[in-house]
C-alpha cells in the first residue's frame, strides 16, 4: 500500500508539474510566433484548445493531492467543537460522504465520457474526440474518492489539526 | 401543458433570432391549445453552444437554435456553410438553395448525429472590419484577422494573404482596441451589438460568409410528441423565415447606419469585386472542407454546386 | 419553498460542520437535481462541472497564480517590495495605500479578481503585517482591493453587460475606471483610519543612496510589470496571454538571471501553483453547477416577479435591483448573474429613465461585491487557500470593507454623475 501510494503521488506530481510548465511554454510560443512568425501563427490555432484541455486535467488531477495535504478549502473552525459537543464522529462522516459523492461524480463523468465518445463529437482545432475532456473529472474524482477512503481508513492524515487521540499516541 | 421544450440559444434576448423563437413558441402554443410550450434560455445562460448541442444529444435540453459554424465538431459535413460566398447575394435565390435539395440534405446530415433537425434558419452574412484599410483585395495581405476555430475559415483568410488568429470571443473587443489583431468578421448586427465599430476604423460590407442556423431537437423528446404536434412545430419554424429575413435585414440596416455615424469608414463590395473575392477564396476553402468532411462532404458539395448553378443562372 | 429552505439549511449545516467547500456546494446541488429535475440524466452534473471551467477566459487564473508563486519564491517580489518600501515606506500606512494601488494597477491588465488576489496576496500580506496592520484588516484589504480589477478596464464583466444591454463598451470602460477609482479611494480612507487606530509606524525616510540602490536592485524585477502592461497596451498579447508570458519571464529571471531558483525549486513552485489552481477551480466547477440549476429553475425570474409587485419610481427600483443582485451574488458567479439578471432588469431601468451606463455601473459594483460576499465569494476562498488562513478569519476581516462597498454602491446608485460624467467629458 505504502509503495503504491508513493508511486501514485510521484506520478501525480510529475504530471501536474509537466502540465503547468507545458501550458506556459505553449502560450509563450503562441505569442512569439504571432509577433514574429508571420503566417505561421495560423498553424498554431490548436494551442488555445490544447491549453484549455491541459488546464482541465491540471485542475481535476490535483484534487486528491490537495485533499491529502489539507488544502481543499473547508470552514473547519467549529468542526471539532461540534463533534465533541454532539458526540458525532464528524471526521469519519465527512470522509464517508466525500468518498461516496466523489465516486458518484467520477461515475457520472465516465458515463458522460462514454456518451460523448459514442456520438463521435470531435474538437474544432485539435480534431481529437471531445470525450477526453470528461476523462479529466472521471480520473480526478476517482483520485479524490481514494483519498477520502484512505483518510477514513487512517492511512493518510489530511486534517490540519490532529485528533485528540492521535496526539496521545 | 403536456410538453415543455427548453430551447437554448447564444444570442442576447433582444436579438432577431430570439424574437423569432419566441414568435414560433407563441404560434405552437396557440395551435396546440397550450399543449406544447417553449421555455427560452437566451444568451448562453445554459452554457456555450458546444455544451448546449451536447445537452440536446444527451436529453438535458430539448432544443437549440445553433449557428452551424459552432457544430463542425458534431457534424463535419455541416461545416460546408463556413465556405465563403456559399449563397448568392440575392436572398430569394439563397432561400431557394436553402429550401431545396441541398438544404434538405444538410438538415438530414444531423439525423445520424443524435439530433433531429427541424429546419435551417438564415441569420445574416458576415462582413469584414479592420483597423487597416481594405480598399482592394491586395490590402488584405499580411493583415491579421480573428476568426472562429475552423480550418475552413483559416484557409479563407490565407487565400487573401491574411493571417487567421483564433481568439476567444470575449477577448476580441480588447484585442481589437489594443491591436493584437487588426480585424475580424461578423454580421452587421453582431458588430453593432458587440460595439466592435468603437474600436475599428474600416468596415467592408462584403457579405462573404453566411451565418446559417440549424434548429435541433432531442430525438427522444421529438418522438414523444404526437405526429400533429411535430408537424405544427416544423411548420411554424418554416413559416416565419420570410419575416426573419426581413427583420434581419432591417437590423442590419440600422446597425450599418449607427456604424457609419460612429465615424467608421464603410465601403461596399461591388459586384465585380464580389466575383473576384469568390474566385480567390472559394476553392481553397472548399478543399479545406473536403479534407475534413471526406466522401460524405463530397456528396453534399456536389449537391450544393448543382443548386448554386441553377439558382444563379 | 419549504424544500428550498431545507436545501439552504443543508448547505449551512455542511458548512459549519467543516465539510470541504466542494461538498458544501456539491451535495445540496445534487439534492436539488434529484428533487426537482429527476428526469434529467445525471451525467449533466459532470458536463456542467467540466464546462464551467473549460473556458479560455479563466486561463489567466492559473498563470497569474504561477507567476505570483515564482516571484514570491524567487527574488522578484522581494526586490519590487523593497523598491515600493523605499518610496512609500516612511508614510504611516504607506503599505496599505500601495496594496490598493497595486491592485488597481494589476486590475488594469487583468479582468479577474481572483487572479489579482492570487498574484498579490502572499507578496503584499507579509509587508502589511510587518508595518503593523492587524491580521484581519490586512486580509480584508487585499481581498477587497482586488475587486477593482473587475471595474478598471479591460473588464470582461463590462463587455458582457455591454453586449446584453447594447451599451457602448467604450463608455462603460471609462465609467468603470471612474467608479474603480472611487472604490479605491473609499478603501484608502479605511486604510488611513486603521493606520491611526493601530498606530501603524513608518520606516525611517531612506537616504538617496538607499533609494538608488533599491531602484538598481529592481532592474530585472521591474521588467515584470513593464512587460505585462507594455505587452497588453502595445497590442502584443491579450491579458490572458500576458499572464502566461509573465510566468515565462519570471522563470527566466529567477532561474537564469538571479540564479537563486534551481531546478528543484522550480519544480516545487510549479507543484504549489498547480495545487492552488486545482483548489480554486474545483470551487468554480461546483459554483457553475449550482448556477446551472438556479438558471434552470428560473429562480431569478420568480424573485424579480415578486419584487415587481412593489410599485415605485427609479429610487425604489434601484433599491430592489441592489437587493436582488446582492442576494444572487452570495451564491452565483459574476458572469452567470449578469446573463440571468440583466436581460429582465435592463428594460425596466431604461423605462424609468435610468442611464444605461449608470445602470451598468450599479450592476458592475454589485457583481464585484458578489466576489467577496459569503457564503460563496470565490475571492474569500482564493485568499484562504493562498494565504493559508481560515475562511472565517477572512470573512471577519472583510465585513468593514463590505460596508464601505455598500456605501459606495449607494453613492453610485443615487449620484448618476459619478458614472456618467467621465464618459461625457472624455468621449
Ligand atoms: Na480589469
Ligand atoms: Na458571493
Short mmCIF file of N, CA, C and O in Angstrom, two decimals, chain C residues 197-258:
data_model
loop_
_atom_site.label_atom_id
_atom_site.label_comp_id
_atom_site.label_asym_id
_atom_site.label_seq_id
_atom_site.Cartn_x
_atom_site.Cartn_y
_atom_site.Cartn_z
N UNK C 197 -5.58 54.12 14.03
CA UNK C 197 -6.06 53.34 15.16
C UNK C 197 -5.00 52.36 15.66
O UNK C 197 -4.79 52.22 16.86
N UNK C 198 -4.33 51.64 14.75
CA UNK C 198 -3.35 50.65 15.24
C UNK C 198 -1.95 51.24 15.34
O UNK C 198 -1.01 50.47 15.53
N UNK C 199 -1.84 52.53 15.19
CA UNK C 199 -0.53 53.15 15.35
C UNK C 199 0.51 52.56 14.40
O UNK C 199 1.63 52.25 14.78
N UNK C 200 0.07 52.39 13.12
CA UNK C 200 0.99 51.86 12.13
C UNK C 200 2.15 52.83 11.97
O UNK C 200 1.96 54.02 11.79
N UNK C 201 3.37 52.30 12.10
CA UNK C 201 4.53 53.19 12.05
C UNK C 201 5.11 53.24 10.62
O UNK C 201 4.92 52.32 9.82
N UNK C 202 5.82 54.31 10.33
CA UNK C 202 6.53 54.37 9.07
C UNK C 202 7.98 54.00 9.28
O UNK C 202 8.51 54.09 10.39
N UNK C 203 8.64 53.53 8.21
CA UNK C 203 10.07 53.30 8.29
C UNK C 203 10.78 54.65 8.33
O UNK C 203 10.20 55.65 7.94
N UNK C 204 12.03 54.68 8.78
CA UNK C 204 12.79 55.92 8.65
C UNK C 204 12.91 56.30 7.17
O UNK C 204 13.00 55.41 6.31
N UNK C 205 12.89 57.60 6.88
CA UNK C 205 12.99 58.05 5.49
C UNK C 205 14.32 57.57 4.90
O UNK C 205 15.38 57.77 5.51
N UNK C 206 14.29 56.91 3.72
CA UNK C 206 15.53 56.37 3.18
C UNK C 206 16.44 57.47 2.62
O UNK C 206 15.94 58.52 2.18
N UNK C 207 17.75 57.23 2.66
CA UNK C 207 18.69 58.19 2.07
C UNK C 207 18.65 58.06 0.55
O UNK C 207 18.10 57.11 0.01
N UNK C 208 19.23 59.06 -0.15
CA UNK C 208 19.26 59.00 -1.61
C UNK C 208 19.98 57.75 -2.07
O UNK C 208 19.60 57.13 -3.06
N UNK C 209 21.03 57.40 -1.33
CA UNK C 209 21.80 56.22 -1.69
C UNK C 209 20.94 54.96 -1.63
O UNK C 209 20.95 54.12 -2.53
N UNK C 210 20.15 54.88 -0.54
CA UNK C 210 19.28 53.70 -0.38
C UNK C 210 18.23 53.64 -1.49
O UNK C 210 17.91 52.57 -2.00
N UNK C 211 17.67 54.82 -1.83
CA UNK C 211 16.67 54.87 -2.90
C UNK C 211 17.26 54.34 -4.20
O UNK C 211 16.67 53.52 -4.90
N UNK C 212 18.45 54.85 -4.52
CA UNK C 212 19.12 54.47 -5.76
C UNK C 212 19.42 52.97 -5.77
O UNK C 212 19.22 52.29 -6.77
N UNK C 213 19.85 52.46 -4.62
CA UNK C 213 20.15 51.03 -4.52
C UNK C 213 18.89 50.21 -4.77
O UNK C 213 18.92 49.18 -5.46
N UNK C 214 17.77 50.68 -4.23
CA UNK C 214 16.51 49.95 -4.42
C UNK C 214 16.10 49.95 -5.89
O UNK C 214 15.65 48.94 -6.42
N UNK C 215 16.29 51.11 -6.54
CA UNK C 215 15.92 51.19 -7.96
C UNK C 215 16.80 50.27 -8.80
O UNK C 215 16.31 49.50 -9.63
N UNK C 216 18.12 50.33 -8.52
CA UNK C 216 19.04 49.49 -9.28
C UNK C 216 18.76 48.01 -9.04
O UNK C 216 18.81 47.20 -9.95
N UNK C 217 18.49 47.70 -7.79
CA UNK C 217 18.23 46.30 -7.43
C UNK C 217 17.00 45.76 -8.12
O UNK C 217 16.88 44.56 -8.37
N UNK C 218 16.06 46.65 -8.45
CA UNK C 218 14.79 46.19 -9.01
C UNK C 218 14.84 46.03 -10.52
O UNK C 218 13.86 45.63 -11.13
N UNK C 219 15.97 46.34 -11.14
CA UNK C 219 16.09 46.34 -12.61
C UNK C 219 15.30 45.25 -13.34
O UNK C 219 14.30 45.54 -13.99
N UNK C 220 15.74 44.00 -13.19
CA UNK C 220 15.05 42.92 -13.90
C UNK C 220 13.65 42.69 -13.37
O UNK C 220 12.75 42.34 -14.13
N UNK C 221 13.50 42.90 -12.07
CA UNK C 221 12.18 42.69 -11.48
C UNK C 221 11.17 43.67 -12.06
O UNK C 221 10.00 43.33 -12.26
N UNK C 222 11.62 44.91 -12.33
CA UNK C 222 10.72 45.92 -12.91
C UNK C 222 10.21 45.48 -14.28
O UNK C 222 9.18 45.96 -14.76
N UNK C 223 10.97 44.58 -14.92
CA UNK C 223 10.55 44.08 -16.23
C UNK C 223 9.19 43.41 -16.17
O UNK C 223 8.43 43.43 -17.13
N UNK C 224 8.88 42.85 -15.02
CA UNK C 224 7.62 42.10 -14.85
C UNK C 224 6.41 43.00 -15.14
O UNK C 224 5.67 42.74 -16.09
N UNK C 225 6.18 44.06 -14.34
CA UNK C 225 5.04 44.92 -14.66
C UNK C 225 5.17 45.60 -16.02
O UNK C 225 4.17 45.77 -16.71
N UNK C 226 6.40 45.95 -16.40
CA UNK C 226 6.57 46.63 -17.69
C UNK C 226 6.15 45.74 -18.86
O UNK C 226 5.47 46.18 -19.77
N UNK C 227 6.57 44.47 -18.79
CA UNK C 227 6.20 43.55 -19.88
C UNK C 227 4.70 43.34 -19.94
O UNK C 227 4.08 43.39 -21.00
N UNK C 228 4.10 43.16 -18.76
CA UNK C 228 2.66 42.90 -18.75
C UNK C 228 1.89 44.10 -19.29
O UNK C 228 1.09 43.99 -20.22
N UNK C 229 2.17 45.29 -18.72
CA UNK C 229 1.45 46.49 -19.14
C UNK C 229 1.77 46.84 -20.59
O UNK C 229 0.88 47.09 -21.40
N UNK C 230 3.09 46.86 -20.92
CA UNK C 230 3.52 47.24 -22.26
C UNK C 230 2.99 46.27 -23.30
O UNK C 230 2.54 46.68 -24.37
N UNK C 231 3.02 44.98 -22.98
CA UNK C 231 2.58 43.97 -23.93
C UNK C 231 1.10 44.08 -24.24
O UNK C 231 0.68 43.95 -25.39
N UNK C 232 0.31 44.38 -23.22
CA UNK C 232 -1.13 44.47 -23.45
C UNK C 232 -1.48 45.77 -24.17
O UNK C 232 -2.15 45.77 -25.20
N UNK C 233 -0.97 46.90 -23.65
CA UNK C 233 -1.36 48.17 -24.26
C UNK C 233 -0.63 48.40 -25.58
O UNK C 233 -1.06 49.22 -26.39
N UNK C 234 0.48 47.67 -25.80
CA UNK C 234 1.16 47.76 -27.09
C UNK C 234 0.57 46.79 -28.11
O UNK C 234 1.06 46.69 -29.23
N UNK C 235 -0.47 46.07 -27.72
CA UNK C 235 -1.14 45.19 -28.68
C UNK C 235 -0.36 43.95 -29.04
O UNK C 235 -0.55 43.38 -30.10
N UNK C 236 0.55 43.53 -28.17
CA UNK C 236 1.32 42.32 -28.49
C UNK C 236 0.57 41.07 -28.03
O UNK C 236 0.59 40.06 -28.70
N UNK C 237 -0.06 41.16 -26.89
CA UNK C 237 -0.83 39.99 -26.46
C UNK C 237 -2.08 40.38 -25.67
O UNK C 237 -2.25 41.52 -25.27
N UNK C 238 -2.96 39.38 -25.50
CA UNK C 238 -4.19 39.59 -24.74
C UNK C 238 -3.87 39.46 -23.25
O UNK C 238 -2.81 38.93 -22.89
N UNK C 239 -4.76 39.94 -22.37
CA UNK C 239 -4.50 39.82 -20.94
C UNK C 239 -4.20 38.39 -20.48
O UNK C 239 -3.34 38.18 -19.64
N UNK C 240 -4.91 37.41 -21.05
CA UNK C 240 -4.66 36.03 -20.67
C UNK C 240 -3.25 35.59 -21.09
O UNK C 240 -2.53 34.96 -20.32
N UNK C 241 -2.88 35.97 -22.31
CA UNK C 241 -1.54 35.61 -22.78
C UNK C 241 -0.48 36.33 -21.95
O UNK C 241 0.59 35.78 -21.68
N UNK C 242 -0.78 37.56 -21.54
CA UNK C 242 0.16 38.30 -20.71
C UNK C 242 0.48 37.53 -19.44
O UNK C 242 1.63 37.50 -18.97
N UNK C 243 -0.54 36.87 -18.90
CA UNK C 243 -0.34 36.09 -17.69
C UNK C 243 0.67 34.97 -17.93
O UNK C 243 1.57 34.74 -17.11
N UNK C 244 0.54 34.30 -19.08
CA UNK C 244 1.47 33.21 -19.41
C UNK C 244 2.87 33.75 -19.67
O UNK C 244 3.87 33.18 -19.21
N UNK C 245 2.94 34.87 -20.39
CA UNK C 245 4.24 35.45 -20.70
C UNK C 245 4.94 35.89 -19.40
O UNK C 245 6.16 35.73 -19.25
N UNK C 246 4.16 36.40 -18.45
CA UNK C 246 4.78 36.82 -17.19
C UNK C 246 5.38 35.62 -16.45
O UNK C 246 6.41 35.75 -15.78
N UNK C 247 4.77 34.44 -16.59
CA UNK C 247 5.36 33.23 -15.99
C UNK C 247 6.69 32.91 -16.67
O UNK C 247 7.69 32.62 -16.00
N UNK C 248 6.68 32.94 -18.01
CA UNK C 248 7.90 32.61 -18.75
C UNK C 248 9.01 33.58 -18.36
O UNK C 248 10.16 33.18 -18.13
N UNK C 249 8.66 34.88 -18.26
CA UNK C 249 9.65 35.89 -17.90
C UNK C 249 10.17 35.65 -16.48
O UNK C 249 11.38 35.72 -16.22
N UNK C 250 9.26 35.34 -15.56
CA UNK C 250 9.67 35.12 -14.17
C UNK C 250 10.60 33.90 -14.08
O UNK C 250 11.60 33.93 -13.35
N UNK C 251 10.29 32.84 -14.82
CA UNK C 251 11.16 31.66 -14.80
C UNK C 251 12.55 32.06 -15.31
O UNK C 251 13.57 31.71 -14.71
N UNK C 252 12.57 32.82 -16.41
CA UNK C 252 13.85 33.25 -16.99
C UNK C 252 14.65 34.07 -15.97
O UNK C 252 15.82 33.78 -15.70
N UNK C 253 14.01 35.08 -15.39
CA UNK C 253 14.73 35.98 -14.48
C UNK C 253 15.20 35.23 -13.22
O UNK C 253 16.36 35.35 -12.81
N UNK C 254 14.31 34.42 -12.65
CA UNK C 254 14.67 33.75 -11.39
C UNK C 254 15.73 32.66 -11.61
O UNK C 254 16.62 32.49 -10.78
N UNK C 255 15.58 31.92 -12.71
CA UNK C 255 16.47 30.77 -12.91
C UNK C 255 17.76 31.14 -13.64
O UNK C 255 18.80 30.56 -13.39
N UNK C 256 17.68 32.10 -14.56
CA UNK C 256 18.84 32.40 -15.39
C UNK C 256 19.58 33.66 -14.92
O UNK C 256 20.80 33.67 -14.83
N UNK C 257 18.82 34.71 -14.59
CA UNK C 257 19.48 35.97 -14.21
C UNK C 257 19.92 35.94 -12.74
O UNK C 257 21.09 36.10 -12.43
N UNK C 258 18.97 35.72 -11.86
CA UNK C 258 19.31 35.75 -10.42
C UNK C 258 19.92 34.43 -9.95
O UNK C 258 20.64 34.40 -8.96
#
